């Protein structure tokens, strides 16, 4: 079975025999394509060309009034009422959706018809502007299919957004005669204004059998959790009025109520709040004496003061959203748009998209009974949290409320996530505003684990041809108690590694991996041979590290398994003159990088380096034969948000800068190149992820006045 | 190679030529046709008159959604109360919030009756509640009531089934139709249908039940709990089995199942099909027909072979060595294997349609389990194969976090249940889903402290923020002399010169009033003197005066230089969730005495940082805004601990031990270290210290330092052991390192060093 995404190459980097196979496959594929092409052309000669006489759909210029008319006989069947016990596993036919590599459901839209009863009177308005926008959005989305046989979800073009403008029985009959209705299985209806006088049901009254309902204004009794989708009541004002985002912070009013036609009981409670708390509470109502021509919806009044709506919402920290005759209120959308924190007072209301959105981060919900305590409750919210809620509110509006398109796509995504839960969008993706997504990090190694010491580490030595020095490194490293395996990456294609018998005899397994190309990134390949979590990358000329220093480094890594733990430290600095980053290797009081000529890190970062390195950094490093260590430092810091740990005092490394590359010396050009790397990587990452710290790790008793032989790591810092 | 290449190239060329000659015409037509076809993708039409369409609702109607003919909101609420009862209960209709207002969230358990049978598990649940900080023995104060009748097993064929529950509860004067009651249940219904029926009328009680079916679940009211065995530990609990994060997940098996195959009856649909996905290689799915007495009656052709294969594999071995574990429904929806898989970091693949997952109100299971569909069993292998290795790694870690945070002991399961209910009482002071699903988890991130992420020490990175750039120094003066001694003056001077110091608070715990302000040194930062009571744990008193995230806790005898303070603070900013300090101690397992040992000798390890000189985040010691209602503390909490610390303290520690710790002045440091380690699972951090820190010896014992010192030492050791015993494990973690300035004692000129003073002998 082919997976669309999961490709984890467990073999080494392009080994030569594999290249051959690869090419052969390539040729065979090409050849078969040509053959297929031939067959296909041949077949076309005999294929009936009926599809070409295309349907009326392609006729672009059409009016909604030109759609076919369907007459509904009085006795045509009516679906059952909605089944309250429906859940995805009982009422939804998941077999229609199938397993597909994209993990996307297919949505079909029925073509638009005009329904009339036996007497020719129309059942409802053909289609509203909003429903047309919604269907257009679905049709333009990835979810859409025009093939009714491949569809997983069906969306009728019968507009039921507003129950008050349709005839319930006839609409139901119209639904029932849809070609794939089948008791409403896998059908999705969108409704924003449910119910009507006198009882104002909280869900659409049109009998709909098993159909899913995306409804605005569900109560917990009508909402079928995990089946229905709660959606906002769209506010058309959003399209008309452009409210620029206003920075979070204190605003003129603390609490504002802008709803009209509130029940007098609510209004008197609000007014009581105003009396108690004075100026900081503003209760608005409909304007009674507006001159003609000014739309009443765009003004609100308090006594004789007139305010522009929805602009006035931006003047308040909290905005009250009370239940009206229905639970869902369009004002919620306006309030969010204004970046005002909604105070939701509507018992049992299912908030829009509550299946995925964390409303606690964007709103305050207060039980109706507690309305008199509203002021004190809101005052207990910390200021910093208010600011975050303001940002969050605006973000919810931008992402999920601002247009019918946003509403439609969020709804389909929620249903999609239920059908393919393993590919579902995460909480963070739904809820974090872009600014947080941008600045936050989610550490892939988030569980605080101290790996068992017994596991040990794998040392990886990248070498080209300095055999003598390599053998010394191997001998030295093999003295470290926790070494469990040694891997030599032989990066020289022109020369064979020495014969087996010539290698030093050491107590742990020693493996030699030959590479196909002399690339620096070979050092960071997640070789199958690495069986431990900890990896020690070490250059073939680093012979001055003592066994104690290496063992201690490993112990420190165990305490910080998600960081780079290394010996020589380096720093990046901002060069104010040149206005760019600069690389620093002098004796500094700070570190932000460690060289991977001698560093411990988690094997996971090998995987990240090889498969997830952003941009062209990997190729850049291989082309320049430099800076693979800086790239690794960037990668780890970027993904974990944490600093490196430098261990043990500074000591004389023969030439730490030039270890990986022959013939390159510590001269000015080298430093310039390293600085270039930092600037290049910072631009690819779009940020400077490196963290500067002023500490290094030493053994607890380092340099303490204490008998050396009693110290765990006595031999540290010797030159 | 070369010839073959040429050959292939030639064939390729020839084919194209052929194609061009014979198919050219068709090709052109094909091109034209495909263009037509793209056009013909029948999208939703762009209507010519779309801009003329009417809006779905009149703007005014949308903005003023009211109906004067409707009854008043109060009347509507009253009407809802009478309509939505029993099976349609919600918090607002079936729960009396007013009971929780006066005394806060208090839980009462009915007195246990001698003659009443009580299962081991239910006994543990009651114990958990009785030890919780919410427990009250007084029903008048209670907000929530728990029956003493064992309702866990409601299978009337079971030996633990309690009869006549209906009669019994109706005789309880407190029952009140079940209002504000919480009923625990693990098993409901019986063969053959295993319905959700409990065999008695729960009325308006909240049901915390295992294997909850969504249809009977009252959302926002009931709570789904995991099924746990009678051997589930009361507290502490085993840790998870994940010891390493490996990628790709190098486990022997991809997907395993070993369990019963029901040949008939409920649940047999899925269990009967499980053997289909067995491939004998990386997917092992083994079933046995052996269960019940009369299994041979229903035996089919597979049974004999399956039963043999079944014995070849060990369940525990499979659990340890597989990446994914199938958790199918049994007769009921939940099973023990759910928690077993979670602990084993074997990612649960749930095949239990309609199961309301445990604590789903709080826990985002999409991050820790694959929620499969019973009807799509055969797709499961390809589904799990397609999950990215990184995602698998995240899943595995999340299983461990959830296991450890909410499931590893009966205490945790019960407390999670209570906290979920508590969160409903005050929606604006409740945990967001983020807090529940991120380390350290909902039980340790207390909304009473704050609901703002930035106020906690754990979320800086996920939140994209950083800890405060200043600290508050908090000096405790308890000396009997009650005068301004030289050490404290020097300390104030040194601390106030730190560039990161925002304020200094001195807690004056003396009989005498503090000296007048002119006697105190002139400092660049505000210096506040607070009069306190003479108690050691005053240090953690909730002083609202602390305005920075970082607190530097000091004793009057502590001797520190400005460099030391500066450096330690810079280090703390890298590790805001840990205690960062100077003098340290360590613990060890004393194999001879079979107990934990405590040592103040110089060792190569450390696990405790003394709070006589340490930085930590105000969270563990801070105070949040007013919590639930205006909780009148009956007597202000006997321990002047801060709220968060206090709540952790009172939640975890039994009253007896609590008093002991309180009485033992010497325990304060250890308790703080143990609590922080229990939350972070990480060791504290030691930073360089110029001189060895003098052990702070309270002056009154100076004369008899030897004897008192050793008594104090024994006390601390006892304390350590009692804490470990209470937690069920030893939370302290050891570290082998100390953080020094980058150039510490390096052979460079002191002029180049930022903290030269640290190196003076």
mmCIF file of N, CA and C in Angstrom, chain B residues 596-662:
data_model
loop_
_atom_site.group_PDB
_atom_site.id
_atom_site.type_symbol
_atom_site.label_atom_id
_atom_site.label_comp_id
_atom_site.label_asym_id
_atom_site.label_seq_id
_atom_site.Cartn_x
_atom_site.Cartn_y
_atom_site.Cartn_z
ATOM 1 N N UNK B 596 15.422 5.912 52.193
ATOM 2 C CA UNK B 596 16.141 6.978 51.526
ATOM 3 C C UNK B 596 17.062 7.685 52.504
ATOM 4 N N UNK B 597 18.235 7.996 52.047
ATOM 5 C CA UNK B 597 19.166 8.719 52.886
ATOM 6 C C UNK B 597 19.307 10.147 52.398
ATOM 7 N N UNK B 598 19.708 11.013 53.304
ATOM 8 C CA UNK B 598 19.864 12.416 52.972
ATOM 9 C C UNK B 598 21.267 12.814 53.382
ATOM 10 N N UNK B 599 21.954 13.550 52.567
ATOM 11 C CA UNK B 599 23.301 13.918 52.972
ATOM 12 C C UNK B 599 23.615 15.364 52.631
ATOM 13 N N UNK B 600 24.367 15.985 53.527
ATOM 14 C CA UNK B 600 24.800 17.353 53.256
ATOM 15 C C UNK B 600 26.296 17.362 52.972
ATOM 16 N N UNK B 601 26.862 16.154 52.884
ATOM 17 C CA UNK B 601 28.289 16.071 52.574
ATOM 18 C C UNK B 601 28.519 16.458 51.121
ATOM 19 N N UNK B 602 29.781 16.710 50.811
ATOM 20 C CA UNK B 602 30.107 17.031 49.422
ATOM 21 C C UNK B 602 29.953 15.771 48.588
ATOM 22 N N UNK B 603 29.168 15.860 47.577
ATOM 23 C CA UNK B 603 28.985 14.698 46.727
ATOM 24 C C UNK B 603 29.096 15.113 45.278
ATOM 25 N N UNK B 604 29.174 14.108 44.443
ATOM 26 C CA UNK B 604 29.262 14.362 43.014
ATOM 27 C C UNK B 604 27.885 14.598 42.390
ATOM 28 N N UNK B 605 26.850 14.490 43.198
ATOM 29 C CA UNK B 605 25.505 14.656 42.682
ATOM 30 C C UNK B 605 24.742 15.623 43.558
ATOM 31 N N UNK B 606 23.644 16.100 43.046
ATOM 32 C CA UNK B 606 22.795 16.950 43.868
ATOM 33 C C UNK B 606 21.354 16.730 43.453
ATOM 34 N N UNK B 607 20.435 16.890 44.399
ATOM 35 C CA UNK B 607 19.032 16.746 44.047
ATOM 36 C C UNK B 607 18.178 17.757 44.801
ATOM 37 N N UNK B 608 18.797 18.461 45.737
ATOM 38 C CA UNK B 608 18.055 19.446 46.518
ATOM 39 C C UNK B 608 18.852 20.751 46.528
ATOM 40 N N UNK B 609 18.187 21.837 46.241
ATOM 41 C CA UNK B 609 18.833 23.135 46.363
ATOM 42 C C UNK B 609 18.220 23.815 47.581
ATOM 43 N N UNK B 610 19.071 24.279 48.487
ATOM 44 C CA UNK B 610 18.533 24.893 49.701
ATOM 45 C C UNK B 610 17.853 26.224 49.358
ATOM 46 N N UNK B 611 16.720 26.455 49.966
ATOM 47 C CA UNK B 611 15.992 27.680 49.655
ATOM 48 C C UNK B 611 16.534 28.877 50.434
ATOM 49 N N UNK B 612 17.643 28.673 51.119
ATOM 50 C CA UNK B 612 18.276 29.812 51.789
ATOM 51 C C UNK B 612 18.950 30.711 50.773
ATOM 52 N N UNK B 613 19.149 30.216 49.566
ATOM 53 C CA UNK B 613 19.718 31.025 48.503
ATOM 54 C C UNK B 613 19.341 30.382 47.178
ATOM 55 N N UNK B 614 18.178 30.721 46.667
ATOM 56 C CA UNK B 614 17.728 30.082 45.430
ATOM 57 C C UNK B 614 16.743 30.966 44.684
ATOM 58 N N UNK B 615 16.810 30.841 43.373
ATOM 59 C CA UNK B 615 15.834 31.492 42.519
ATOM 60 C C UNK B 615 14.750 30.493 42.170
ATOM 61 N N UNK B 616 13.525 30.912 42.179
ATOM 62 C CA UNK B 616 12.484 30.068 41.606
ATOM 63 C C UNK B 616 11.351 30.950 41.117
ATOM 64 N N UNK B 617 10.496 30.323 40.335
ATOM 65 C CA UNK B 617 9.369 31.044 39.759
ATOM 66 C C UNK B 617 8.322 31.264 40.833
ATOM 67 N N UNK B 618 7.729 32.403 40.779
ATOM 68 C CA UNK B 618 6.747 32.761 41.786
ATOM 69 C C UNK B 618 5.577 31.804 41.757
ATOM 70 N N UNK B 619 5.387 31.087 40.656
ATOM 71 C CA UNK B 619 4.230 30.198 40.564
ATOM 72 C C UNK B 619 4.089 29.264 41.752
ATOM 73 N N UNK B 620 5.175 28.520 42.062
ATOM 74 C CA UNK B 620 4.991 27.615 43.191
ATOM 75 C C UNK B 620 4.788 28.363 44.493
ATOM 76 N N UNK B 621 5.109 29.633 44.527
ATOM 77 C CA UNK B 621 5.002 30.347 45.793
ATOM 78 C C UNK B 621 4.098 31.553 45.678
ATOM 79 N N UNK B 622 3.479 31.700 44.570
ATOM 80 C CA UNK B 622 2.727 32.933 44.347
ATOM 81 C C UNK B 622 1.270 32.809 44.682
ATOM 82 N N UNK B 623 0.587 33.891 44.498
ATOM 83 C CA UNK B 623 -0.839 33.876 44.778
ATOM 84 C C UNK B 623 -1.585 34.387 43.565
ATOM 85 N N UNK B 624 -2.642 33.737 43.267
ATOM 86 C CA UNK B 624 -3.474 34.189 42.153
ATOM 87 C C UNK B 624 -4.577 35.050 42.679
ATOM 88 N N UNK B 625 -5.383 35.617 41.780
ATOM 89 C CA UNK B 625 -6.544 36.367 42.210
ATOM 90 C C UNK B 625 -7.528 35.426 42.904
ATOM 91 N N UNK B 626 -8.505 35.996 43.533
ATOM 92 C CA UNK B 626 -9.444 35.217 44.319
ATOM 93 C C UNK B 626 -9.940 34.005 43.558
ATOM 94 N N UNK B 627 -10.004 32.894 44.224
ATOM 95 C CA UNK B 627 -10.421 31.656 43.573
ATOM 96 C C UNK B 627 -11.922 31.497 43.588
ATOM 97 N N UNK B 628 -12.328 30.310 43.835
ATOM 98 C CA UNK B 628 -13.744 29.977 43.778
ATOM 99 C C UNK B 628 -14.536 30.817 44.772
ATOM 100 N N UNK B 629 -15.430 31.591 44.229
ATOM 101 C CA UNK B 629 -16.275 32.444 45.048
ATOM 102 C C UNK B 629 -15.403 33.245 45.985
ATOM 103 N N UNK B 630 -15.923 33.645 47.064
ATOM 104 C CA UNK B 630 -15.062 34.213 48.078
ATOM 105 C C UNK B 630 -14.965 33.132 49.133
ATOM 106 N N UNK B 631 -13.994 32.251 48.920
ATOM 107 C CA UNK B 631 -13.918 31.130 49.843
ATOM 108 C C UNK B 631 -13.454 31.623 51.194
ATOM 109 N N UNK B 632 -14.346 31.613 52.166
ATOM 110 C CA UNK B 632 -13.890 32.061 53.477
ATOM 111 C C UNK B 632 -13.097 30.923 54.109
ATOM 112 N N UNK B 633 -11.838 31.153 54.285
ATOM 113 C CA UNK B 633 -11.039 30.116 54.913
ATOM 114 C C UNK B 633 -11.523 29.982 56.337
ATOM 115 N N UNK B 634 -11.930 28.805 56.722
ATOM 116 C CA UNK B 634 -12.555 28.605 58.037
ATOM 117 C C UNK B 634 -11.721 29.291 59.113
ATOM 118 N N UNK B 635 -10.486 28.888 59.177
ATOM 119 C CA UNK B 635 -9.505 29.689 59.898
ATOM 120 C C UNK B 635 -8.481 29.882 58.811
ATOM 121 N N UNK B 636 -7.854 31.031 58.720
ATOM 122 C CA UNK B 636 -6.913 31.180 57.610
ATOM 123 C C UNK B 636 -6.003 29.960 57.609
ATOM 124 N N UNK B 637 -5.677 29.447 56.429
ATOM 125 C CA UNK B 637 -5.015 28.143 56.376
ATOM 126 C C UNK B 637 -3.904 28.078 57.405
ATOM 127 N N UNK B 638 -3.905 27.034 58.170
ATOM 128 C CA UNK B 638 -2.969 26.942 59.282
ATOM 129 C C UNK B 638 -1.532 27.132 58.795
ATOM 130 N N UNK B 639 -1.249 26.604 57.616
ATOM 131 C CA UNK B 639 0.073 26.801 57.053
ATOM 132 C C UNK B 639 0.011 28.042 56.189
ATOM 133 N N UNK B 640 0.921 28.911 56.386
ATOM 134 C CA UNK B 640 0.879 30.144 55.624
ATOM 135 C C UNK B 640 1.500 29.929 54.258
ATOM 136 N N UNK B 641 1.148 28.803 53.658
ATOM 137 C CA UNK B 641 1.712 28.505 52.355
ATOM 138 C C UNK B 641 0.954 29.291 51.301
ATOM 139 N N UNK B 642 1.598 29.503 50.184
ATOM 140 C CA UNK B 642 0.914 30.204 49.105
ATOM 141 C C UNK B 642 -0.180 29.320 48.538
ATOM 142 N N UNK B 643 -1.051 29.932 47.786
ATOM 143 C CA UNK B 643 -2.213 29.176 47.345
ATOM 144 C C UNK B 643 -1.830 27.979 46.484
ATOM 145 N N UNK B 644 -1.036 28.222 45.475
ATOM 146 C CA UNK B 644 -0.722 27.103 44.587
ATOM 147 C C UNK B 644 -0.010 26.009 45.348
ATOM 148 N N UNK B 645 1.000 26.441 46.036
ATOM 149 C CA UNK B 645 1.797 25.516 46.805
ATOM 150 C C UNK B 645 0.901 24.845 47.821
ATOM 151 N N UNK B 646 0.088 25.673 48.424
ATOM 152 C CA UNK B 646 -0.836 25.191 49.419
ATOM 153 C C UNK B 646 -1.747 24.126 48.845
ATOM 154 N N UNK B 647 -2.277 24.396 47.661
ATOM 155 C CA UNK B 647 -3.225 23.439 47.127
ATOM 156 C C UNK B 647 -2.529 22.150 46.722
ATOM 157 N N UNK B 648 -1.366 22.282 46.154
ATOM 158 C CA UNK B 648 -0.616 21.074 45.828
ATOM 159 C C UNK B 648 -0.349 20.291 47.102
ATOM 160 N N UNK B 649 0.086 21.037 48.076
ATOM 161 C CA UNK B 649 0.439 20.518 49.372
ATOM 162 C C UNK B 649 -0.730 19.765 49.993
ATOM 163 N N UNK B 650 -1.866 20.456 50.074
ATOM 164 C CA UNK B 650 -2.994 19.832 50.749
ATOM 165 C C UNK B 650 -3.617 18.746 49.894
ATOM 166 N N UNK B 651 -3.401 18.832 48.588
ATOM 167 C CA UNK B 651 -3.991 17.804 47.751
ATOM 168 C C UNK B 651 -3.198 16.513 47.846
ATOM 169 N N UNK B 652 -1.901 16.655 47.924
ATOM 170 C CA UNK B 652 -1.080 15.454 47.878
ATOM 171 C C UNK B 652 -0.788 14.845 49.248
ATOM 172 N N UNK B 653 -0.685 15.693 50.236
ATOM 173 C CA UNK B 653 -0.188 15.179 51.503
ATOM 174 C C UNK B 653 -1.306 14.861 52.467
ATOM 175 N N UNK B 654 -1.209 13.718 53.144
ATOM 176 C CA UNK B 654 -2.225 13.381 54.144
ATOM 177 C C UNK B 654 -2.082 14.317 55.334
ATOM 178 N N UNK B 655 -3.189 14.479 56.041
ATOM 179 C CA UNK B 655 -3.186 15.442 57.137
ATOM 180 C C UNK B 655 -2.056 15.158 58.125
ATOM 181 N N UNK B 656 -1.855 13.901 58.440
ATOM 182 C CA UNK B 656 -0.835 13.543 59.419
ATOM 183 C C UNK B 656 0.544 14.003 58.976
ATOM 184 N N UNK B 657 0.855 13.674 57.769
ATOM 185 C CA UNK B 657 2.166 14.023 57.241
ATOM 186 C C UNK B 657 2.313 15.532 57.122
ATOM 187 N N UNK B 658 1.199 16.155 56.779
ATOM 188 C CA UNK B 658 1.205 17.597 56.607
ATOM 189 C C UNK B 658 1.599 18.274 57.915
ATOM 190 N N UNK B 659 0.991 17.778 58.983
ATOM 191 C CA UNK B 659 1.315 18.360 60.278
ATOM 192 C C UNK B 659 2.769 18.123 60.620
ATOM 193 N N UNK B 660 3.217 16.943 60.278
ATOM 194 C CA UNK B 660 4.602 16.615 60.573
ATOM 195 C C UNK B 660 5.538 17.580 59.857
ATOM 196 N N UNK B 661 5.272 17.747 58.557
ATOM 197 C CA UNK B 661 6.123 18.632 57.779
ATOM 198 C C UNK B 661 6.063 20.050 58.341
ATOM 199 N N UNK B 662 4.874 20.411 58.749
ATOM 200 C CA UNK B 662 4.705 21.751 59.270
ATOM 201 C C UNK B 662 5.443 21.933 60.582
#
